[in-house]
mmCIF file of C-alpha atoms in Angstrom:
data_model
loop_
_atom_site.group_PDB
_atom_site.id
_atom_site.type_symbol
_atom_site.label_atom_id
_atom_site.label_comp_id
_atom_site.label_asym_id
_atom_site.label_seq_id
_atom_site.Cartn_x
_atom_site.Cartn_y
_atom_site.Cartn_z
ATOM 1 C CA UNK F 8 24.291 7.752 15.175
ATOM 2 C CA UNK F 9 26.705 9.064 12.522
ATOM 3 C CA UNK F 10 25.936 12.454 10.982
ATOM 4 C CA UNK F 11 25.615 11.052 7.437
ATOM 5 C CA UNK F 12 23.255 8.325 8.614
ATOM 6 C CA UNK F 13 21.202 10.830 10.604
ATOM 7 C CA UNK F 14 21.000 13.123 7.589
ATOM 8 C CA UNK F 15 19.850 10.255 5.374
ATOM 9 C CA UNK F 16 17.081 9.248 7.779
ATOM 10 C CA UNK F 17 16.022 12.885 8.110
ATOM 11 C CA UNK F 18 15.743 13.259 4.340
ATOM 12 C CA UNK F 19 13.780 9.993 4.069
ATOM 13 C CA UNK F 20 11.359 11.167 6.760
ATOM 14 C CA UNK F 21 11.059 14.622 5.261
ATOM 15 C CA UNK F 22 10.283 13.619 1.683
ATOM 16 C CA UNK F 23 8.127 10.583 2.355
ATOM 17 C CA UNK F 24 6.070 12.717 4.725
ATOM 18 C CA UNK F 25 5.787 15.623 2.313
ATOM 19 C CA UNK F 26 4.668 13.466 -0.604
ATOM 20 C CA UNK F 27 1.929 11.653 1.290
ATOM 21 C CA UNK F 28 0.754 14.138 3.947
ATOM 22 C CA UNK F 29 -2.009 15.902 2.013
ATOM 23 C CA UNK F 30 -3.417 12.586 0.816
ATOM 24 C CA UNK F 31 -3.169 11.120 4.322
ATOM 25 C CA UNK F 32 -5.033 14.136 5.699
ATOM 26 C CA UNK F 33 -7.798 13.485 3.180
ATOM 27 C CA UNK F 34 -7.894 9.801 4.144
ATOM 28 C CA UNK F 35 -8.021 10.588 7.872
ATOM 29 C CA UNK F 36 -10.792 13.175 7.460
ATOM 30 C CA UNK F 37 -12.919 10.945 5.217
ATOM 31 C CA UNK F 38 -12.145 7.831 7.248
ATOM 32 C CA UNK F 39 -13.435 9.344 10.503
ATOM 33 C CA UNK F 40 -17.156 9.219 9.592
ATOM 34 C CA UNK F 41 -16.670 5.883 7.812
ATOM 35 C CA UNK F 42 -15.730 4.306 11.155
ATOM 36 C CA UNK F 43 -19.303 5.049 12.263
ATOM 37 C CA UNK F 44 -20.981 4.284 8.927
ATOM 38 C CA UNK F 45 -23.502 1.836 10.422
ATOM 39 C CA UNK F 46 -24.428 4.177 13.267
ATOM 40 C CA UNK F 47 -24.777 7.176 10.935
ATOM 41 C CA UNK F 48 -26.922 5.141 8.541
ATOM 42 C CA UNK F 49 -29.224 4.190 11.413
ATOM 43 C CA UNK F 50 -29.549 7.790 12.647
ATOM 44 C CA UNK F 51 -30.189 9.222 9.183
ATOM 45 C CA UNK F 52 -32.723 6.577 8.177
ATOM 46 C CA UNK F 53 -30.498 5.032 5.520
ATOM 47 C CA UNK F 54 -30.795 1.752 7.412
ATOM 48 C CA UNK F 55 -34.429 0.622 7.181
ATOM 49 C CA UNK F 56 -36.516 -0.370 10.161
ATOM 50 C CA UNK F 57 -37.176 -4.101 10.094
ATOM 51 C CA UNK F 58 -40.185 -5.615 11.839
ATOM 52 C CA UNK F 59 -39.356 -8.378 14.355
ATOM 53 C CA UNK F 60 -39.796 -11.972 13.301
ATOM 54 C CA UNK F 61 -42.647 -14.034 14.747
ATOM 55 C CA UNK F 62 -41.589 -17.078 16.748
ATOM 56 C CA UNK F 63 -43.065 -19.548 14.262
ATOM 57 C CA UNK F 64 -42.133 -17.625 11.082
ATOM 58 C CA UNK F 65 -40.199 -19.322 8.276
ATOM 59 C CA UNK F 66 -37.761 -17.564 5.920
ATOM 60 C CA UNK F 67 -39.279 -16.533 2.605
ATOM 61 C CA UNK F 68 -38.384 -18.493 -0.518
ATOM 62 C CA UNK F 69 -35.173 -16.989 -1.888
ATOM 63 C CA UNK F 70 -36.258 -17.368 -5.503
ATOM 64 C CA UNK F 71 -39.416 -15.408 -4.747
ATOM 65 C CA UNK F 72 -37.368 -12.667 -3.094
ATOM 66 C CA UNK F 73 -35.179 -12.432 -6.205
ATOM 67 C CA UNK F 74 -38.274 -12.165 -8.417
ATOM 68 C CA UNK F 75 -39.589 -9.369 -6.181
ATOM 69 C CA UNK F 76 -36.320 -7.475 -6.558
ATOM 70 C CA UNK F 77 -36.334 -7.872 -10.336
ATOM 71 C CA UNK F 78 -39.882 -6.513 -10.421
ATOM 72 C CA UNK F 79 -38.548 -3.368 -8.738
ATOM 73 C CA UNK F 80 -36.033 -2.887 -11.552
ATOM 74 C CA UNK F 81 -37.492 -4.271 -14.810
ATOM 75 C CA UNK F 82 -34.874 -5.283 -17.350
ATOM 76 C CA UNK F 83 -32.172 -5.958 -14.743
ATOM 77 C CA UNK F 84 -30.546 -9.309 -14.017
ATOM 78 C CA UNK F 85 -29.702 -10.569 -10.505
ATOM 79 C CA UNK F 86 -26.100 -10.136 -9.384
ATOM 80 C CA UNK F 87 -25.877 -10.819 -5.667
ATOM 81 C CA UNK F 88 -28.171 -11.988 -2.892
ATOM 82 C CA UNK F 89 -27.127 -11.405 0.713
ATOM 83 C CA UNK F 90 -28.165 -11.612 4.338
ATOM 84 C CA UNK F 91 -27.837 -9.060 7.141
ATOM 85 C CA UNK F 92 -26.261 -10.804 10.134
ATOM 86 C CA UNK F 93 -27.827 -8.339 12.564
ATOM 87 C CA UNK F 94 -31.411 -8.173 11.298
ATOM 88 C CA UNK F 95 -33.899 -10.328 9.359
ATOM 89 C CA UNK F 96 -33.452 -8.220 6.227
ATOM 90 C CA UNK F 97 -31.904 -9.426 2.966
ATOM 91 C CA UNK F 98 -30.705 -7.589 -0.114
ATOM 92 C CA UNK F 99 -30.585 -8.261 -3.837
ATOM 93 C CA UNK F 100 -28.184 -6.396 -6.117
ATOM 94 C CA UNK F 101 -29.304 -6.142 -9.726
ATOM 95 C CA UNK F 102 -27.880 -4.543 -12.829
ATOM 96 C CA UNK F 103 -28.272 -4.149 -16.555
ATOM 97 C CA UNK F 104 -25.744 -6.933 -17.220
ATOM 98 C CA UNK F 105 -23.909 -9.584 -15.180
ATOM 99 C CA UNK F 106 -20.683 -7.556 -14.978
ATOM 100 C CA UNK F 107 -22.368 -4.325 -13.832
ATOM 101 C CA UNK F 108 -19.908 -2.383 -11.601
ATOM 102 C CA UNK F 109 -21.042 -1.412 -8.072
ATOM 103 C CA UNK F 110 -21.630 2.296 -8.855
ATOM 104 C CA UNK F 111 -24.252 1.259 -11.445
ATOM 105 C CA UNK F 112 -26.007 -1.456 -9.410
ATOM 106 C CA UNK F 113 -29.515 -1.276 -7.996
ATOM 107 C CA UNK F 114 -30.318 -2.677 -4.564
ATOM 108 C CA UNK F 115 -33.604 -3.938 -3.190
ATOM 109 C CA UNK F 116 -33.788 -4.515 0.563
ATOM 110 C CA UNK F 117 -36.527 -6.822 1.790
ATOM 111 C CA UNK F 118 -37.752 -8.490 4.939
ATOM 112 C CA UNK F 119 -36.302 -11.990 4.795
ATOM 113 C CA UNK F 120 -39.457 -13.580 6.232
ATOM 114 C CA UNK F 121 -42.388 -11.536 4.928
ATOM 115 C CA UNK F 122 -40.852 -10.555 1.571
ATOM 116 C CA UNK F 123 -41.851 -6.912 2.122
ATOM 117 C CA UNK F 124 -39.753 -4.406 0.170
ATOM 118 C CA UNK F 125 -38.249 -1.996 2.711
ATOM 119 C CA UNK F 126 -37.818 1.693 1.894
ATOM 120 C CA UNK F 127 -34.113 2.498 1.854
ATOM 121 C CA UNK F 128 -31.789 4.665 -0.249
ATOM 122 C CA UNK F 129 -29.399 3.020 -2.676
ATOM 123 C CA UNK F 130 -26.040 2.059 -1.156
ATOM 124 C CA UNK F 131 -24.207 3.852 -3.987
ATOM 125 C CA UNK F 132 -25.813 7.226 -3.321
ATOM 126 C CA UNK F 133 -25.568 9.905 -0.644
ATOM 127 C CA UNK F 134 -22.882 11.597 1.422
ATOM 128 C CA UNK F 135 -21.477 8.447 3.025
ATOM 129 C CA UNK F 136 -20.989 6.742 -0.328
ATOM 130 C CA UNK F 137 -19.296 9.904 -1.622
ATOM 131 C CA UNK F 138 -16.884 9.810 1.326
ATOM 132 C CA UNK F 139 -16.324 6.087 0.793
ATOM 133 C CA UNK F 140 -15.393 6.547 -2.874
ATOM 134 C CA UNK F 141 -13.161 9.500 -2.019
ATOM 135 C CA UNK F 142 -11.471 7.412 0.672
ATOM 136 C CA UNK F 143 -10.970 4.277 -1.406
ATOM 137 C CA UNK F 144 -10.301 5.293 -5.012
ATOM 138 C CA UNK F 145 -10.870 9.075 -5.418
ATOM 139 C CA UNK F 146 -13.530 8.199 -8.018
ATOM 140 C CA UNK F 147 -11.111 6.788 -10.590
ATOM 141 C CA UNK F 148 -11.320 3.071 -9.810
ATOM 142 C CA UNK F 149 -8.276 0.823 -9.658
ATOM 143 C CA UNK F 150 -5.683 3.505 -10.570
ATOM 144 C CA UNK F 151 -6.933 5.632 -7.688
ATOM 145 C CA UNK F 152 -6.844 2.671 -5.304
ATOM 146 C CA UNK F 153 -3.272 1.794 -6.271
ATOM 147 C CA UNK F 154 -2.186 5.425 -5.952
ATOM 148 C CA UNK F 155 -3.641 5.689 -2.440
ATOM 149 C CA UNK F 156 -1.998 2.368 -1.626
ATOM 150 C CA UNK F 157 1.364 3.835 -2.636
ATOM 151 C CA UNK F 158 0.683 6.846 -0.399
ATOM 152 C CA UNK F 159 -0.106 4.476 2.485
ATOM 153 C CA UNK F 160 3.216 2.687 1.969
ATOM 154 C CA UNK F 161 5.062 6.022 1.940
ATOM 155 C CA UNK F 162 3.276 6.823 5.194
ATOM 156 C CA UNK F 163 4.595 3.574 6.677
ATOM 157 C CA UNK F 164 8.138 4.533 5.641
ATOM 158 C CA UNK F 165 7.626 7.986 7.174
ATOM 159 C CA UNK F 166 6.540 6.344 10.441
ATOM 160 C CA UNK F 167 9.588 4.078 10.563
ATOM 161 C CA UNK F 168 12.013 6.904 9.733
ATOM 162 C CA UNK F 169 10.312 9.139 12.298
ATOM 163 C CA UNK F 170 10.820 6.455 14.938
ATOM 164 C CA UNK F 171 14.523 6.243 14.034
ATOM 165 C CA UNK F 172 14.889 10.022 14.429
ATOM 166 C CA UNK F 173 12.895 10.105 17.664
ATOM 167 C CA UNK F 174 15.588 8.174 19.524
ATOM 168 C CA UNK F 175 18.539 10.585 19.161
ATOM 169 C CA UNK F 176 16.289 13.646 19.301
ATOM 170 C CA UNK F 177 14.369 12.844 22.487
ATOM 171 C CA UNK F 178 16.448 10.258 24.341
ATOM 172 C CA UNK F 179 17.402 12.627 27.201
ATOM 173 C CA UNK F 180 14.085 14.440 27.504
ATOM 174 C CA UNK F 181 11.274 13.100 29.703
ATOM 175 C CA UNK F 182 8.524 11.511 27.657
ATOM 176 C CA UNK F 183 5.772 13.974 26.820
ATOM 177 C CA UNK F 184 7.921 17.108 27.227
ATOM 178 C CA UNK F 185 6.403 20.152 25.508
ATOM 179 C CA UNK F 186 8.762 23.121 25.535
ATOM 180 C CA UNK F 187 6.253 25.940 25.239
ATOM 181 C CA UNK F 188 8.337 28.772 26.690
ATOM 182 C CA UNK F 189 10.903 29.190 23.953
ATOM 183 C CA UNK F 190 9.456 29.275 20.462
ATOM 184 C CA UNK F 191 6.246 28.279 18.746
ATOM 185 C CA UNK F 192 8.107 26.069 16.299
ATOM 186 C CA UNK F 193 9.821 24.152 19.125
ATOM 187 C CA UNK F 194 6.486 23.571 20.865
ATOM 188 C CA UNK F 195 4.965 22.265 17.616
ATOM 189 C CA UNK F 196 7.988 20.041 17.097
ATOM 190 C CA UNK F 197 7.568 18.488 20.540
ATOM 191 C CA UNK F 198 3.838 18.038 19.948
ATOM 192 C CA UNK F 199 4.556 16.385 16.599
ATOM 193 C CA UNK F 200 7.060 14.007 18.211
ATOM 194 C CA UNK F 201 4.887 13.065 21.195
ATOM 195 C CA UNK F 202 1.713 12.476 19.210
ATOM 196 C CA UNK F 203 3.694 10.629 16.564
ATOM 197 C CA UNK F 204 4.986 8.153 19.143
ATOM 198 C CA UNK F 205 1.573 7.788 20.817
ATOM 199 C CA UNK F 206 -0.153 6.964 17.520
ATOM 200 C CA UNK F 207 2.760 5.098 15.946
ATOM 201 C CA UNK F 208 1.471 1.544 16.316
ATOM 202 C CA UNK F 209 -2.080 2.385 15.282
ATOM 203 C CA UNK F 210 -1.002 4.533 12.337
ATOM 204 C CA UNK F 211 1.328 1.808 11.068
ATOM 205 C CA UNK F 212 -1.405 -0.861 11.286
ATOM 206 C CA UNK F 213 -4.002 1.349 9.594
ATOM 207 C CA UNK F 214 -1.519 2.396 6.920
ATOM 208 C CA UNK F 215 -0.480 -1.167 6.089
ATOM 209 C CA UNK F 216 -4.062 -2.519 6.133
ATOM 210 C CA UNK F 217 -5.111 0.390 3.949
ATOM 211 C CA UNK F 218 -2.386 -0.473 1.449
ATOM 212 C CA UNK F 219 -3.508 -4.118 1.473
ATOM 213 C CA UNK F 220 -7.128 -3.104 0.923
ATOM 214 C CA UNK F 221 -6.216 -1.148 -2.199
ATOM 215 C CA UNK F 222 -5.097 -4.443 -3.724
ATOM 216 C CA UNK F 223 -8.556 -5.997 -3.297
ATOM 217 C CA UNK F 224 -9.388 -5.893 -7.008
ATOM 218 C CA UNK F 225 -6.149 -7.479 -8.284
ATOM 219 C CA UNK F 226 -6.148 -10.073 -5.476
ATOM 220 C CA UNK F 227 -9.741 -11.072 -6.197
ATOM 221 C CA UNK F 228 -8.948 -11.379 -9.905
ATOM 222 C CA UNK F 229 -5.913 -13.516 -9.112
ATOM 223 C CA UNK F 230 -8.025 -15.786 -6.910
ATOM 224 C CA UNK F 231 -10.708 -16.076 -9.553
ATOM 225 C CA UNK F 232 -8.149 -16.991 -12.215
ATOM 226 C CA UNK F 233 -6.366 -19.438 -9.910
ATOM 227 C CA UNK F 234 -9.281 -21.143 -8.162
ATOM 228 C CA UNK F 235 -12.118 -20.773 -10.646
ATOM 229 C CA UNK F 236 -10.112 -21.330 -13.802
ATOM 230 C CA UNK F 237 -9.965 -25.096 -13.349
ATOM 231 C CA UNK F 238 -13.744 -25.317 -12.919
ATOM 232 C CA UNK F 239 -14.418 -22.976 -15.831
ATOM 233 C CA UNK F 240 -12.414 -25.278 -18.099
ATOM 234 C CA UNK F 241 -15.052 -27.979 -17.640
ATOM 235 C CA UNK F 242 -17.643 -25.676 -19.222
ATOM 236 C CA UNK F 243 -15.505 -24.425 -22.088
ATOM 237 C CA UNK F 244 -17.591 -23.701 -25.149
ATOM 238 C CA UNK F 245 -20.881 -23.671 -23.255
ATOM 239 C CA UNK F 246 -22.765 -20.363 -23.124
ATOM 240 C CA UNK F 247 -23.640 -18.766 -19.819
ATOM 241 C CA UNK F 248 -27.100 -19.988 -18.721
ATOM 242 C CA UNK F 249 -29.954 -17.567 -19.177
ATOM 243 C CA UNK F 250 -32.197 -16.454 -16.363
ATOM 244 C CA UNK F 251 -34.792 -19.055 -17.355
ATOM 245 C CA UNK F 252 -32.205 -21.849 -17.226
ATOM 246 C CA UNK F 253 -31.064 -21.150 -13.665
ATOM 247 C CA UNK F 254 -31.762 -23.765 -11.024
ATOM 248 C CA UNK F 255 -33.520 -22.841 -7.783
ATOM 249 C CA UNK F 256 -31.352 -20.515 -5.714
ATOM 250 C CA UNK F 257 -33.213 -21.588 -2.588
ATOM 251 C CA UNK F 258 -32.170 -25.191 -3.227
ATOM 252 C CA UNK F 259 -28.596 -24.130 -4.010
ATOM 253 C CA UNK F 260 -28.317 -22.349 -0.663
ATOM 254 C CA UNK F 261 -29.733 -25.415 1.123
ATOM 255 C CA UNK F 262 -27.092 -27.561 -0.582
ATOM 256 C CA UNK F 263 -24.345 -25.170 0.563
ATOM 257 C CA UNK F 264 -25.686 -25.209 4.128
ATOM 258 C CA UNK F 265 -25.568 -29.000 4.127
ATOM 259 C CA UNK F 266 -22.017 -28.959 2.768
ATOM 260 C CA UNK F 267 -20.818 -26.537 5.483
ATOM 261 C CA UNK F 268 -23.028 -27.299 8.517
ATOM 262 C CA UNK F 269 -20.987 -25.180 10.934
ATOM 263 C CA UNK F 270 -21.321 -22.019 8.850
ATOM 264 C CA UNK F 271 -24.069 -19.693 7.601
ATOM 265 C CA UNK F 272 -24.442 -18.061 4.168
ATOM 266 C CA UNK F 273 -23.246 -14.464 3.853
ATOM 267 C CA UNK F 274 -24.013 -13.792 0.190
ATOM 268 C CA UNK F 275 -24.518 -15.508 -3.150
ATOM 269 C CA UNK F 276 -22.975 -14.452 -6.442
ATOM 270 C CA UNK F 277 -24.815 -15.190 -9.670
ATOM 271 C CA UNK F 278 -23.128 -16.512 -12.833
ATOM 272 C CA UNK F 279 -21.173 -13.865 -14.706
ATOM 273 C CA UNK F 280 -20.425 -11.547 -11.786
ATOM 274 C CA UNK F 281 -16.795 -12.668 -11.608
ATOM 275 C CA UNK F 282 -17.038 -14.269 -8.176
ATOM 276 C CA UNK F 283 -18.161 -17.727 -9.316
ATOM 277 C CA UNK F 284 -17.495 -18.024 -13.032
ATOM 278 C CA UNK F 285 -20.130 -18.120 -15.757
ATOM 279 C CA UNK F 286 -21.840 -21.371 -14.751
ATOM 280 C CA UNK F 287 -22.056 -21.401 -10.972
ATOM 281 C CA UNK F 288 -23.765 -19.888 -8.029
ATOM 282 C CA UNK F 289 -21.108 -18.923 -5.521
ATOM 283 C CA UNK F 290 -22.573 -19.384 -2.045
ATOM 284 C CA UNK F 291 -20.114 -17.685 0.308
ATOM 285 C CA UNK F 292 -20.363 -19.140 3.798
ATOM 286 C CA UNK F 293 -18.897 -17.646 6.969
ATOM 287 C CA UNK F 294 -18.628 -18.274 10.708
ATOM 288 C CA UNK F 295 -20.508 -16.727 13.604
ATOM 289 C CA UNK F 296 -17.760 -15.087 15.674
ATOM 290 C CA UNK F 297 -16.345 -11.557 15.211
ATOM 291 C CA UNK F 298 -13.297 -13.110 13.546
ATOM 292 C CA UNK F 299 -14.750 -15.988 11.530
ATOM 293 C CA UNK F 300 -17.640 -13.927 10.179
ATOM 294 C CA UNK F 301 -15.006 -12.121 8.099
ATOM 295 C CA UNK F 302 -13.619 -15.341 6.614
ATOM 296 C CA UNK F 303 -15.535 -16.824 3.708
ATOM 297 C CA UNK F 304 -15.684 -20.357 2.374
ATOM 298 C CA UNK F 305 -17.063 -20.387 -1.198
ATOM 299 C CA UNK F 306 -19.334 -23.266 -2.174
ATOM 300 C CA UNK F 307 -19.794 -23.567 -5.938
ATOM 301 C CA UNK F 308 -23.172 -24.850 -7.090
ATOM 302 C CA UNK F 309 -23.837 -25.643 -10.755
ATOM 303 C CA UNK F 310 -26.317 -22.932 -11.754
ATOM 304 C CA UNK F 311 -28.222 -25.221 -14.157
ATOM 305 C CA UNK F 312 -28.343 -28.526 -12.298
ATOM 306 C CA UNK F 313 -28.122 -27.266 -8.695
ATOM 307 C CA UNK F 314 -25.441 -29.838 -7.901
ATOM 308 C CA UNK F 315 -22.463 -29.183 -5.648
ATOM 309 C CA UNK F 316 -19.316 -28.691 -7.761
ATOM 310 C CA UNK F 317 -16.581 -27.716 -5.316
ATOM 311 C CA UNK F 318 -15.636 -26.057 -2.037
ATOM 312 C CA UNK F 319 -12.380 -24.281 -2.932
ATOM 313 C CA UNK F 320 -10.160 -22.995 -0.133
ATOM 314 C CA UNK F 321 -9.353 -19.310 -0.029
ATOM 315 C CA UNK F 322 -5.605 -18.714 -0.503
ATOM 316 C CA UNK F 323 -3.603 -17.028 2.247
ATOM 317 C CA UNK F 324 -3.515 -13.667 0.492
ATOM 318 C CA UNK F 325 -7.327 -13.561 0.356
ATOM 319 C CA UNK F 326 -7.519 -14.404 4.062
ATOM 320 C CA UNK F 327 -5.125 -11.539 4.828
ATOM 321 C CA UNK F 328 -7.269 -9.210 2.724
ATOM 322 C CA UNK F 329 -10.520 -10.250 4.413
ATOM 323 C CA UNK F 330 -9.023 -9.774 7.876
ATOM 324 C CA UNK F 331 -7.419 -6.424 7.056
ATOM 325 C CA UNK F 332 -10.608 -4.803 5.768
ATOM 326 C CA UNK F 333 -12.517 -4.634 9.079
ATOM 327 C CA UNK F 334 -9.309 -3.994 11.051
ATOM 328 C CA UNK F 335 -8.701 -0.882 8.956
ATOM 329 C CA UNK F 336 -11.987 0.649 10.176
ATOM 330 C CA UNK F 337 -11.999 -0.818 13.696
ATOM 331 C CA UNK F 338 -14.955 -3.112 13.072
ATOM 332 C CA UNK F 339 -13.875 -5.985 15.325
ATOM 333 C CA UNK F 340 -14.683 -4.769 18.838
ATOM 334 C CA UNK F 341 -17.963 -2.877 18.632
ATOM 335 C CA UNK F 342 -18.409 0.727 19.743
ATOM 336 C CA UNK F 343 -15.461 0.906 22.219
ATOM 337 C CA UNK F 344 -12.972 0.015 19.501
ATOM 338 C CA UNK F 345 -14.627 2.413 17.051
ATOM 339 C CA UNK F 346 -14.326 5.262 19.562
ATOM 340 C CA UNK F 347 -10.658 4.410 20.117
ATOM 341 C CA UNK F 348 -10.118 4.352 16.334
ATOM 342 C CA UNK F 349 -11.762 7.777 16.028
ATOM 343 C CA UNK F 350 -9.620 9.304 18.795
ATOM 344 C CA UNK F 351 -6.428 7.938 17.259
ATOM 345 C CA UNK F 352 -7.574 9.205 13.864
ATOM 346 C CA UNK F 353 -7.970 12.719 15.309
ATOM 347 C CA UNK F 354 -4.530 12.548 16.910
ATOM 348 C CA UNK F 355 -3.035 11.443 13.593
ATOM 349 C CA UNK F 356 -4.625 14.455 11.915
ATOM 350 C CA UNK F 357 -2.769 16.612 14.462
ATOM 351 C CA UNK F 358 0.478 14.786 13.677
ATOM 352 C CA UNK F 359 0.049 15.443 9.964
ATOM 353 C CA UNK F 360 -1.003 19.071 10.464
ATOM 354 C CA UNK F 361 1.944 19.743 12.800
ATOM 355 C CA UNK F 362 4.272 18.147 10.262
ATOM 356 C CA UNK F 363 3.034 20.557 7.598
ATOM 357 C CA UNK F 364 3.500 23.500 9.969
ATOM 358 C CA UNK F 365 7.064 22.428 10.714
ATOM 359 C CA UNK F 366 7.798 22.177 6.999
ATOM 360 C CA UNK F 367 6.537 25.711 6.373
ATOM 361 C CA UNK F 368 8.721 26.925 9.266
ATOM 362 C CA UNK F 369 11.639 24.793 8.121
ATOM 363 C CA UNK F 370 15.340 25.557 8.106
ATOM 364 C CA UNK F 371 17.860 23.849 5.875
ATOM 365 C CA UNK F 372 18.722 20.176 6.268
ATOM 366 C CA UNK F 373 22.088 20.781 7.923
ATOM 367 C CA UNK F 374 20.492 23.031 10.530
ATOM 368 C CA UNK F 375 17.843 20.420 11.301
ATOM 369 C CA UNK F 376 20.446 17.658 11.646
ATOM 370 C CA UNK F 377 22.517 19.845 13.997
ATOM 371 C CA UNK F 378 19.373 20.489 16.019
ATOM 372 C CA UNK F 379 18.746 16.754 16.369
ATOM 373 C CA UNK F 380 22.356 16.166 17.426
ATOM 374 C CA UNK F 381 22.278 19.053 19.909
ATOM 375 C CA UNK F 382 19.048 17.867 21.461
ATOM 376 C CA UNK F 383 20.411 14.351 21.784
ATOM 377 C CA UNK F 384 23.507 15.637 23.563
ATOM 378 C CA UNK F 385 21.896 18.216 25.802
ATOM 379 C CA UNK F 386 18.301 17.159 26.053
ATOM 380 C CA UNK F 387 18.141 17.376 29.865
ATOM 381 C CA UNK F 388 19.424 20.920 29.916
ATOM 382 C CA UNK F 389 17.071 21.985 27.154
ATOM 383 C CA UNK F 390 14.158 20.440 29.022
ATOM 384 C CA UNK F 391 15.144 22.185 32.241
ATOM 385 C CA UNK F 392 15.252 25.578 30.561
ATOM 386 C CA UNK F 393 11.830 25.143 28.909
#
């Protein structure tokens, strides 16, 4: 590789790494417990105990469950109703107005068959929610999400440029060489290079999926404008139906089940929440496999008449978003994949920390480029002397 080209790649790696490293360290540290969010919630009691369902039990009426939730929070309106795929519990999100943001929502968790209200903390409270907000938007909403997305993209560039530099620097050294007998900085450099290559694929995937996830808000708004706009035009000039004018939600869900017999409902959005316009229930159906349970098919039900309006297809960009979200946290393969994600996360923290150490012990750019060239030319000898 030519000296000028090598110098350019070194500068790209240096500055992209420096700009994003502190933020990536924060994301790796906060992301580690988030990988085990469900398990931590169960151990700490944040996930309520749900009594088993009797063999002949029938699901409770959904409308009655919504009324129970509203009784818990007088003055609120219903926003979302959802099912837990792994237990017979259901949840109802309520808020002061239809466009209530998640940090201000209330949540009632109930047994889906008995209607019993289950004691559980609010999802938007506690240490895990604090870590989640810090990890996703640093408590400033969309600007924070987009900023972290930019840092994730810089991280991807740093990974690619690091791979380019790894070739000439380490091509004549045995893989995994750690030269500990010469200088501390050289040992840290070898550790940085080895761990960087080991975690390269994982770090790139997590970085790119993280960047995609930060676009969730704009992508959802684009989908709503694109897919729901044509249905909203049919109701132009009509006010949003009041709570008393809403058709039976239980019947709406039954209609959606009949329309998509191979799928099960995941959650329902009420009119005004942004997920189904101002005049529809949005019954979001999904599959039953680890992959298809992440892919939703919205079924729009007229909120006043209860009639099926449409079954719009999710665009490709929404499918990519839905698939990237669980992949980012290793939620596809159960506990083994989560443990692997955690180990790779810890190794990435070491890569970032060693990169910071090397920067503090840095020389000038020309010296670093000469070092890369020298190691590429005499790597075997250097390794033998270590």
